[in-house]
Short mmCIF file of C-alpha atoms and ligand atoms in Angstrom, two decimals:
data_model
loop_
_atom_site.label_atom_id
_atom_site.label_comp_id
_atom_site.label_asym_id
_atom_site.label_seq_id
_atom_site.Cartn_x
_atom_site.Cartn_y
_atom_site.Cartn_z
CA MET A 1 -51.17 -87.82 -63.96
CA ILE A 2 -54.26 -88.25 -62.75
CA SER A 3 -56.78 -91.17 -64.44
CA VAL A 4 -60.73 -91.17 -62.83
CA LEU A 5 -62.72 -94.00 -63.11
CA SER A 6 -66.15 -92.56 -63.82
CA GLY A 7 -69.83 -93.18 -63.76
CA GLY A 8 -72.53 -90.52 -65.12
CA THR A 9 -73.58 -88.43 -61.48
CA GLY A 10 -71.30 -88.85 -58.58
CA THR A 11 -67.95 -88.72 -60.74
CA PRO A 12 -68.39 -85.99 -63.05
CA LYS A 13 -70.02 -83.81 -60.09
CA LEU A 14 -66.14 -84.77 -58.71
CA LEU A 15 -64.47 -83.85 -62.29
CA GLN A 16 -66.39 -80.32 -62.15
CA GLY A 17 -63.85 -79.79 -58.70
CA MET A 18 -60.66 -81.53 -60.53
CA VAL A 19 -60.35 -79.90 -63.33
CA GLN A 20 -60.39 -76.06 -61.34
CA VAL A 21 -57.35 -77.94 -59.07
CA THR A 22 -55.61 -79.41 -61.39
CA LYS A 23 -54.81 -79.01 -64.91
CA PRO A 24 -57.27 -80.76 -66.95
CA GLU A 25 -54.87 -82.12 -69.46
CA ASN A 26 -53.86 -84.22 -65.93
CA ILE A 27 -56.81 -85.92 -66.10
CA THR A 28 -57.76 -88.91 -67.91
CA VAL A 29 -61.21 -90.30 -67.55
CA ILE A 30 -61.60 -94.22 -67.51
CA VAL A 31 -65.54 -94.07 -68.12
CA ASN A 32 -68.08 -96.74 -67.40
CA THR A 33 -69.77 -98.15 -71.06
CA ILE A 34 -71.65 -101.17 -69.73
CA GLU A 35 -75.15 -99.66 -69.90
CA ASN A 36 -74.55 -98.54 -73.80
CA ASN A 37 -77.21 -99.56 -76.18
CA TYR A 38 -78.83 -98.54 -79.02
CA PHE A 39 -81.67 -96.03 -78.51
CA SER A 40 -84.17 -94.54 -81.46
CA GLY A 41 -81.60 -95.50 -83.72
CA VAL A 42 -78.42 -93.43 -82.13
CA TYR A 43 -76.10 -95.16 -80.09
CA VAL A 44 -76.33 -93.80 -76.16
CA ALA A 45 -73.47 -94.32 -74.27
CA PRO A 46 -75.29 -92.05 -70.72
CA ASP A 47 -71.68 -92.36 -68.36
CA VAL A 48 -69.36 -91.48 -71.35
CA ASP A 49 -71.62 -88.43 -72.95
CA THR A 50 -72.24 -87.27 -69.51
CA VAL A 51 -68.23 -87.27 -68.64
CA ILE A 52 -68.08 -85.39 -72.39
CA TYR A 53 -70.84 -82.77 -71.25
CA THR A 54 -70.21 -82.28 -68.06
CA LEU A 55 -66.15 -81.16 -68.87
CA ALA A 56 -67.19 -78.98 -72.30
CA GLY A 57 -69.71 -77.33 -69.87
CA ILE A 58 -72.95 -78.36 -71.21
CA ILE A 59 -74.24 -80.72 -69.14
CA ASN A 60 -77.57 -80.88 -67.98
CA GLU A 61 -76.58 -80.69 -63.81
CA ASP A 62 -81.10 -81.14 -63.01
CA THR A 63 -80.61 -84.72 -64.30
CA TRP A 64 -76.53 -85.38 -64.82
CA TYR A 65 -77.61 -87.05 -68.32
CA GLY A 66 -78.12 -84.53 -71.56
CA VAL A 67 -77.05 -80.98 -72.35
CA LYS A 68 -79.00 -77.95 -70.48
CA ASP A 69 -81.26 -75.92 -71.97
CA ASP A 70 -82.50 -78.16 -74.73
CA SER A 71 -84.87 -78.33 -76.70
CA PHE A 72 -86.83 -81.67 -77.43
CA ILE A 73 -88.60 -81.51 -80.60
CA THR A 74 -87.38 -84.85 -82.41
CA HIS A 75 -88.29 -86.20 -79.28
CA GLU A 76 -91.78 -84.97 -78.96
CA ARG A 77 -91.99 -86.26 -82.65
CA LEU A 78 -91.23 -88.82 -82.50
CA LYS A 79 -93.29 -89.98 -80.12
CA GLU A 80 -96.59 -88.56 -82.09
CA ILE A 81 -95.25 -91.42 -85.19
CA GLY A 82 -95.02 -94.31 -82.37
CA CYS A 83 -91.24 -95.01 -81.99
CA PRO A 84 -91.32 -96.08 -78.55
CA GLU A 85 -88.33 -93.21 -77.47
CA THR A 86 -87.60 -95.09 -74.15
CA LEU A 87 -85.06 -92.51 -73.25
CA ARG A 88 -85.80 -88.57 -73.27
CA ILE A 89 -82.97 -87.37 -75.30
CA GLY A 90 -82.91 -84.05 -76.55
CA ASP A 91 -82.30 -82.15 -79.84
CA ARG A 92 -78.82 -80.86 -78.64
CA ASP A 93 -77.98 -84.18 -77.33
CA ARG A 94 -79.82 -85.71 -80.01
CA ALA A 95 -77.30 -83.98 -82.32
CA LEU A 96 -74.33 -85.22 -80.28
CA LYS A 97 -75.10 -89.00 -80.32
CA ILE A 98 -76.07 -88.94 -83.99
CA GLN A 99 -72.43 -87.65 -84.57
CA LYS A 100 -70.93 -90.58 -82.36
CA THR A 101 -73.25 -93.17 -84.42
CA ILE A 102 -72.19 -92.28 -87.75
CA LEU A 103 -68.43 -91.69 -86.81
CA MET A 104 -68.24 -95.00 -85.54
CA GLU A 105 -69.51 -96.39 -88.37
CA ASN A 106 -65.73 -95.60 -89.21
CA ASN A 107 -64.26 -95.44 -85.45
CA SER A 108 -63.89 -97.47 -82.55
CA LEU A 109 -66.20 -96.06 -79.76
CA SER A 110 -62.10 -94.62 -78.33
CA GLN A 111 -62.08 -92.81 -81.58
CA ALA A 112 -64.95 -91.57 -81.54
CA ILE A 113 -65.35 -89.90 -78.62
CA ASP A 114 -61.94 -89.02 -78.97
CA ILE A 115 -63.18 -86.80 -81.71
CA GLN A 116 -66.00 -85.74 -80.38
CA ARG A 117 -64.53 -84.41 -76.98
CA LYS A 118 -61.65 -82.42 -79.14
CA GLU A 119 -63.87 -80.79 -81.51
CA LEU A 120 -65.88 -79.87 -77.51
CA GLY A 121 -62.32 -78.07 -76.72
CA ILE A 122 -61.87 -80.56 -74.00
CA LYS A 123 -58.73 -80.73 -72.78
CA SER A 124 -58.82 -84.03 -70.58
CA LEU A 125 -58.73 -87.11 -71.81
CA ILE A 126 -61.77 -89.59 -71.71
CA ILE A 127 -61.58 -93.30 -72.43
CA PRO A 128 -64.33 -95.48 -72.87
CA MET A 129 -63.25 -98.91 -70.65
CA SER A 130 -64.07 -101.02 -73.34
CA ASP A 131 -64.84 -100.67 -77.18
CA ASP A 132 -66.23 -104.48 -76.33
CA GLU A 133 -69.66 -104.08 -76.52
CA SER A 134 -71.97 -104.45 -73.13
CA HIS A 135 -75.24 -105.45 -72.00
CA ILE A 136 -76.49 -105.28 -68.91
CA THR A 137 -79.29 -107.29 -67.48
CA ILE A 138 -81.37 -107.22 -63.78
CA SER A 139 -82.95 -109.62 -62.15
CA THR A 140 -86.28 -108.40 -60.05
CA ASP A 141 -88.81 -109.73 -59.02
CA ALA A 142 -90.76 -108.92 -61.82
CA GLY A 143 -88.81 -110.99 -64.19
CA GLU A 144 -84.83 -110.14 -65.95
CA MET A 145 -84.98 -106.78 -67.61
CA GLU A 146 -82.50 -104.77 -69.47
CA PHE A 147 -81.16 -102.53 -67.75
CA HIS A 148 -83.24 -98.76 -68.80
CA GLU A 149 -85.88 -101.18 -68.93
CA PHE A 150 -85.62 -101.08 -65.29
CA LEU A 151 -84.17 -97.89 -64.36
CA VAL A 152 -87.07 -96.10 -66.98
CA GLU A 153 -89.91 -98.25 -68.05
CA HIS A 154 -90.24 -99.63 -64.27
CA GLN A 155 -88.68 -96.24 -62.41
CA GLY A 156 -85.96 -98.54 -60.59
CA LYS A 157 -89.12 -100.03 -59.19
CA PRO A 158 -88.93 -103.79 -59.09
CA GLU A 159 -87.17 -105.75 -56.03
CA VAL A 160 -83.29 -106.69 -57.20
CA LEU A 161 -82.34 -110.29 -57.21
CA GLU A 162 -78.67 -110.02 -59.36
CA VAL A 163 -77.22 -107.85 -61.69
CA ASN A 164 -75.80 -109.30 -64.62
CA TYR A 165 -73.03 -108.42 -67.38
CA GLN A 166 -70.07 -110.17 -68.79
CA LYS A 167 -66.72 -108.87 -68.44
CA VAL A 168 -64.95 -107.04 -71.50
CA ASP A 169 -61.45 -105.76 -72.71
CA PRO A 170 -60.20 -102.67 -71.32
CA ALA A 171 -60.15 -99.83 -74.56
CA CYS A 172 -56.75 -99.25 -75.27
CA GLY A 173 -55.15 -96.88 -72.90
CA VAL A 174 -56.73 -97.83 -70.29
CA ILE A 175 -54.08 -100.20 -68.61
CA GLU A 176 -51.77 -97.49 -69.62
CA SER A 177 -53.49 -94.59 -68.25
CA ILE A 178 -53.91 -96.60 -64.35
CA GLU A 179 -50.25 -97.70 -64.68
CA ASN A 180 -48.65 -94.06 -65.41
CA SER A 181 -51.22 -92.51 -63.02
CA ASP A 182 -49.30 -91.04 -60.15
CA MET A 183 -52.78 -91.50 -58.23
CA VAL A 184 -56.27 -92.77 -59.65
CA VAL A 185 -59.72 -91.67 -58.41
CA ILE A 186 -62.47 -94.16 -58.34
CA GLY A 187 -65.12 -91.32 -57.74
CA PRO A 188 -68.46 -91.33 -56.31
CA SER A 189 -69.99 -93.22 -58.27
CA ASN A 190 -72.11 -95.99 -58.09
CA PRO A 191 -70.38 -99.00 -57.44
CA ILE A 192 -71.82 -101.89 -58.42
CA THR A 193 -72.97 -100.75 -62.05
CA SER A 194 -70.97 -97.88 -62.70
CA ILE A 195 -67.43 -99.03 -61.00
CA GLU A 196 -67.47 -102.77 -61.07
CA PRO A 197 -67.88 -103.03 -64.91
CA ILE A 198 -64.46 -101.06 -64.82
CA ILE A 199 -62.62 -102.62 -62.23
CA SER A 200 -63.60 -105.88 -63.59
CA ALA A 201 -62.67 -105.31 -67.24
CA ARG A 202 -59.68 -108.14 -68.12
CA ASN A 203 -56.52 -106.93 -66.28
CA VAL A 204 -58.17 -103.92 -63.72
CA THR A 205 -57.54 -105.24 -60.83
CA LYS A 206 -54.40 -106.14 -61.52
CA ALA A 207 -52.52 -102.60 -62.59
CA LEU A 208 -55.35 -101.58 -59.85
CA LYS A 209 -53.61 -103.39 -57.03
CA ASN A 210 -49.81 -102.17 -58.34
CA ALA A 211 -51.00 -98.19 -58.38
CA TYR A 212 -52.22 -95.78 -55.94
CA VAL A 213 -56.00 -95.60 -55.07
CA VAL A 214 -57.51 -93.17 -53.88
CA ALA A 215 -61.81 -93.70 -53.34
CA VAL A 216 -65.12 -91.38 -52.69
CA SER A 217 -68.31 -93.22 -51.22
CA PRO A 218 -70.90 -93.04 -53.25
CA ILE A 219 -72.86 -93.92 -49.99
CA ILE A 220 -73.55 -91.66 -46.85
CA GLY A 221 -75.18 -93.49 -43.61
CA ASN A 222 -77.49 -95.76 -44.64
CA GLN A 223 -78.35 -94.77 -48.75
CA PRO A 224 -76.57 -93.37 -51.87
CA VAL A 225 -76.66 -89.71 -52.64
CA SER A 226 -79.38 -89.99 -55.55
CA GLY A 227 -79.97 -93.12 -58.19
CA PRO A 228 -80.59 -97.08 -57.01
CA ALA A 229 -76.95 -97.91 -55.80
CA ALA A 230 -78.39 -99.17 -52.76
CA LYS A 231 -80.48 -101.88 -54.23
CA PHE A 232 -77.79 -103.08 -56.67
CA MET A 233 -75.40 -103.42 -53.38
CA GLU A 234 -77.81 -105.75 -51.80
CA ALA A 235 -78.68 -107.94 -54.13
CA LYS A 236 -74.66 -108.31 -54.50
CA GLY A 237 -74.62 -108.96 -50.48
CA TYR A 238 -72.93 -105.96 -49.48
CA GLU A 239 -73.96 -103.36 -46.60
CA VAL A 240 -75.57 -100.44 -47.90
CA SER A 241 -73.16 -98.10 -45.93
CA SER A 242 -69.44 -97.00 -46.51
CA ILE A 243 -68.59 -100.33 -44.74
CA GLY A 244 -70.37 -101.97 -48.01
CA VAL A 245 -68.09 -100.55 -50.23
CA ALA A 246 -64.86 -100.48 -48.64
CA LYS A 247 -65.88 -104.04 -48.41
CA ILE A 248 -66.05 -104.10 -52.92
CA TYR A 249 -62.92 -102.05 -52.94
CA GLN A 250 -60.73 -103.43 -50.38
CA ASN A 251 -58.54 -105.67 -52.54
CA PHE A 252 -57.27 -102.43 -54.13
CA LEU A 253 -57.10 -99.47 -52.32
CA ASP A 254 -55.15 -96.92 -50.47
CA LYS A 255 -57.12 -94.20 -49.54
CA PHE A 256 -60.96 -94.22 -48.73
CA ILE A 257 -62.57 -90.45 -48.26
CA ILE A 258 -65.76 -90.79 -46.57
CA ASP A 259 -68.55 -88.51 -45.17
CA LEU A 260 -68.46 -86.97 -41.85
CA LEU A 261 -71.52 -87.98 -41.32
CA ASP A 262 -70.23 -91.74 -41.59
CA ALA A 263 -67.51 -91.13 -38.01
CA LYS A 264 -69.20 -94.43 -37.12
CA TYR A 265 -67.78 -96.60 -39.14
CA GLN A 266 -64.15 -94.81 -38.92
CA GLU A 267 -62.83 -97.81 -36.75
CA GLU A 268 -64.21 -100.88 -38.81
CA ILE A 269 -63.46 -99.17 -42.40
CA GLU A 270 -59.63 -99.26 -40.78
CA LYS A 271 -59.35 -103.00 -41.30
CA LEU A 272 -60.12 -103.27 -44.17
CA ILE A 273 -58.38 -99.49 -45.39
CA SER A 274 -55.62 -98.23 -43.32
CA ASP A 275 -56.02 -94.92 -44.52
CA VAL A 276 -59.37 -93.30 -44.02
CA MET A 277 -60.14 -89.28 -44.26
CA LEU A 278 -63.52 -87.92 -43.09
CA THR A 279 -64.37 -84.61 -45.22
CA GLN A 280 -67.91 -83.18 -46.74
CA THR A 281 -68.47 -86.03 -49.67
CA ILE A 282 -71.64 -84.37 -50.61
CA MET A 283 -71.09 -81.99 -53.77
CA ARG A 284 -74.24 -79.30 -53.73
CA ASN A 285 -72.10 -76.50 -54.81
CA ASN A 286 -68.85 -75.23 -56.72
CA ASP A 287 -67.54 -74.52 -52.98
CA ASP A 288 -67.92 -78.50 -51.83
CA LYS A 289 -66.73 -79.43 -55.20
CA ILE A 290 -63.64 -77.97 -55.84
CA ASN A 291 -62.94 -78.64 -51.60
CA LEU A 292 -63.25 -82.65 -52.18
CA ALA A 293 -61.13 -82.47 -55.38
CA ARG A 294 -58.55 -80.65 -52.95
CA CYS A 295 -58.72 -83.43 -50.22
CA ILE A 296 -57.78 -85.93 -52.67
CA ILE A 297 -55.74 -84.38 -54.92
CA GLY A 298 -54.11 -82.16 -52.03
P1 GDP B 301 -74.57 -92.83 -62.56
O1 GDP B 301 -74.16 -93.30 -63.74
O2 GDP B 301 -76.11 -92.41 -63.27
O3 GDP B 301 -75.72 -93.93 -61.83
O4 GDP B 301 -73.66 -92.27 -61.60
P2 GDP B 301 -72.88 -92.93 -60.97
O5 GDP B 301 -72.44 -94.06 -61.20
O6 GDP B 301 -71.70 -91.81 -61.54
O7 GDP B 301 -73.35 -91.98 -59.58
C1 GDP B 301 -74.24 -92.39 -58.99
C2 GDP B 301 -73.73 -92.38 -57.79
O8 GDP B 301 -73.18 -91.29 -57.47
C3 GDP B 301 -74.67 -92.71 -56.51
O9 GDP B 301 -74.60 -93.90 -55.69
C4 GDP B 301 -75.02 -91.77 -55.25
O10 GDP B 301 -74.80 -91.79 -54.34
C5 GDP B 301 -73.33 -91.11 -55.75
N1 GDP B 301 -73.69 -89.62 -55.60
C6 GDP B 301 -73.91 -88.90 -56.54
N2 GDP B 301 -73.78 -87.08 -56.07
C7 GDP B 301 -73.03 -87.16 -55.04
C8 GDP B 301 -72.35 -86.52 -54.10
O11 GDP B 301 -72.22 -85.47 -54.43
N3 GDP B 301 -71.54 -86.91 -52.46
C9 GDP B 301 -71.58 -88.16 -53.00
N4 GDP B 301 -70.77 -88.44 -52.01
N5 GDP B 301 -72.16 -89.29 -54.03
C10 GDP B 301 -72.70 -89.24 -54.72
#
């Protein structure tokens, strides 16, 4: 069995490759929930929803959120009648979010996700990192703001001074999944806002120390492939490179996969993590995803 720790862009691409090189039922995905919140009356679990849509084969791969070929009739109408609609949620995407919101009236988030993944025919297990409520804020030179306010309204532009969130309790199954896995994969996800919230959940680091853990760097050269990881890493005092990522994971990482373009960092990283592998880590097409998955799974 393989556990995969996931955010909502890089790791879902890798998951698309993994389910082609191993049986999907061998995979349990443990997903970041720190950015979850209510928007326009519905519960939004951005990374969880992306993982669900990815494994159901309906993800919009242009944006890595929402359902492909979606319509936006409800979104446009809500804006017309004066609802803030901070997030641009499509109609089919909204239907699944409404279903999750209704399910959560009588179920935990974990249970709601499990019902949805079964309905969508997903064979891999999907577990949220926590069933606790979460709250993440970003301290910036323009003041403290909610995560989506920073990312959407301010388009990630302010200088980031600090990333703030409370540690949570892991959902039922998180620790067991890590303990029972032959391998734990930390996909190429934002190390500060997608992976650290998972590894900082109570007892997760301890479980990782006893597991065989492989990570893929989301940083190539001195830039993330996409998204605001650089600003968050700098705010936390890490150099923006695969060396900085290695420093975040060094306490429990057994093998680190970095990009061929980062050969210059190999020696330095080997001082932190003994097994460093170089390969192409950028996933532009299906072959790239399969090749990276094969490098990890063997
Ligand atoms: P978020 O929840 O949308 O922030 O998504 P994730 O945390 O899962 O992923 C964001 C990270 O994925 C960014 O830091 C990117 O650099 C990384 N990423 C995206 N695509 C790729 C890729 O093809 N290869 C690698 N190595 N990293 C990627």
